[in-house]
């Protein structure tokens, strides 16, 4: 059999470093980030900020929250760019082989679970849009199945397909948002819109910042899944800031203005009210597609570390099929608390591998994966402590709400894990250095 015939159906380097000739510049990486960030949930959050805050405070909260997210993403993405490896493989250096398996399973189940939740939302919302625009009733479950097939198709191929879809969809989504902004400003003066009083549940700047960080903290932590395709560390950092600070803040601010101008939070309802019938349907399909295929993509990367003999595209199709079936079955209302629980375990993983990388970057090399220990007990303990911190600082009913550090439980957990891992890695490094010096003295003596 020829080498060509031995090539896998889809090559996405899920268990090895991405070759340098397959790496991308910051422009293309930024589009992938933007595709994952611009979703219905992002516009709904922006609408909530617009309805619950004065406009100047909504801008302050958006910029601060998105800047902190960008820093979080950049720190994690640097590790991916330097190693060329996915988040589960990167975590293996810090947590050990079995620790990485636990990370992989948690990330995979959490993300393909959220894939199903978003798919359920997609089906019900698209049903309403088609009914309102075309006076046709299509059962939401049919739309869920169609959406599941679309979103699984790009995740199945991998990064290349996600990038191609983002190149097409991100400009279209941007045009639709800007066009909607121009239309509402033409109907009412910008000054009048910006001075509109609070129309919804009042928010504080601090709470708003925590909501912004919490909405995408998991996406930032699994940054290596995208940044492993970065041509350089510089490209990884720039794309993180373009996506999280530039793109996300602009989406939030535009959505806030639209909410103030229309007294409506739902971006699809806003566009229907503005007369963008078909456009509203397009933004719904593209926004959910580009976000949800990222969920499934990272989920399959996690599963691929555990199920090493199964091709990633098979894992992707399987996860997509199960996620779609669960969405059709409508069981996600009871599944969401479980997903919230799993999602709280993910931010500490980033703090651990970033802290370990900063003090011992040389060990983060693909050739060293074969030599990693089965378990790194110190890092596992740090993971448990930081995860507990996440639950302690998360308000009830999903957490204990005993106290708060930054106001965003995901960021709290990252920082606790990061500081503890820095201390542990520093102590370990000093002990290894002392051991080497003692060995050298015995040899010379």
Coordinates of N, CA, C and O in Angstrom, one line a residue, residues 97 124 172 186-187 207 252 256 261 357 398 415:
X97 N 0.1 11.9 32.7 CA -0.7 11.2 31.7 C -2.2 11.0 32.1 O -3.1 11.4 31.4
X124 N -35.0 26.1 18.1 CA -36.2 26.8 18.5 C -36.2 28.3 18.0 O -37.3 28.7 17.6
X172 N -19.7 38.8 7.0 CA -21.1 38.9 6.8 C -21.8 39.3 8.1 O -22.7 40.2 8.2
X186 N -30.2 56.1 12.2 CA -30.9 57.0 11.2 C -32.3 57.3 11.7 O -32.9 58.3 11.3
X187 N -32.9 56.4 12.4 CA -34.3 56.6 12.9 C -34.3 57.4 14.2 O -35.3 58.1 14.4
X207 N -20.4 43.5 38.3 CA -21.1 42.4 37.9 C -21.1 42.2 36.4 O -20.9 41.0 35.9
X252 N -20.3 43.6 21.8 CA -21.1 43.9 23.0 C -21.6 45.4 22.9 O -22.8 45.6 23.2
X256 N -25.4 46.6 22.7 CA -25.9 47.5 23.7 C -26.6 48.7 23.1 O -27.7 49.1 23.6
X261 N -31.8 51.3 21.6 CA -32.6 52.0 20.6 C -33.9 51.3 20.4 O -34.9 52.0 19.9
X357 N 4.4 26.1 32.5 CA 5.2 26.5 31.3 C 6.1 27.7 31.5 O 7.3 27.7 31.1
X398 N -25.6 27.6 41.5 CA -24.5 26.8 40.9 C -23.3 26.7 41.8 O -22.4 25.8 41.5
X415 N -6.6 32.1 38.5 CA -5.6 32.8 39.3 C -5.1 32.0 40.5 O -3.9 32.0 40.7

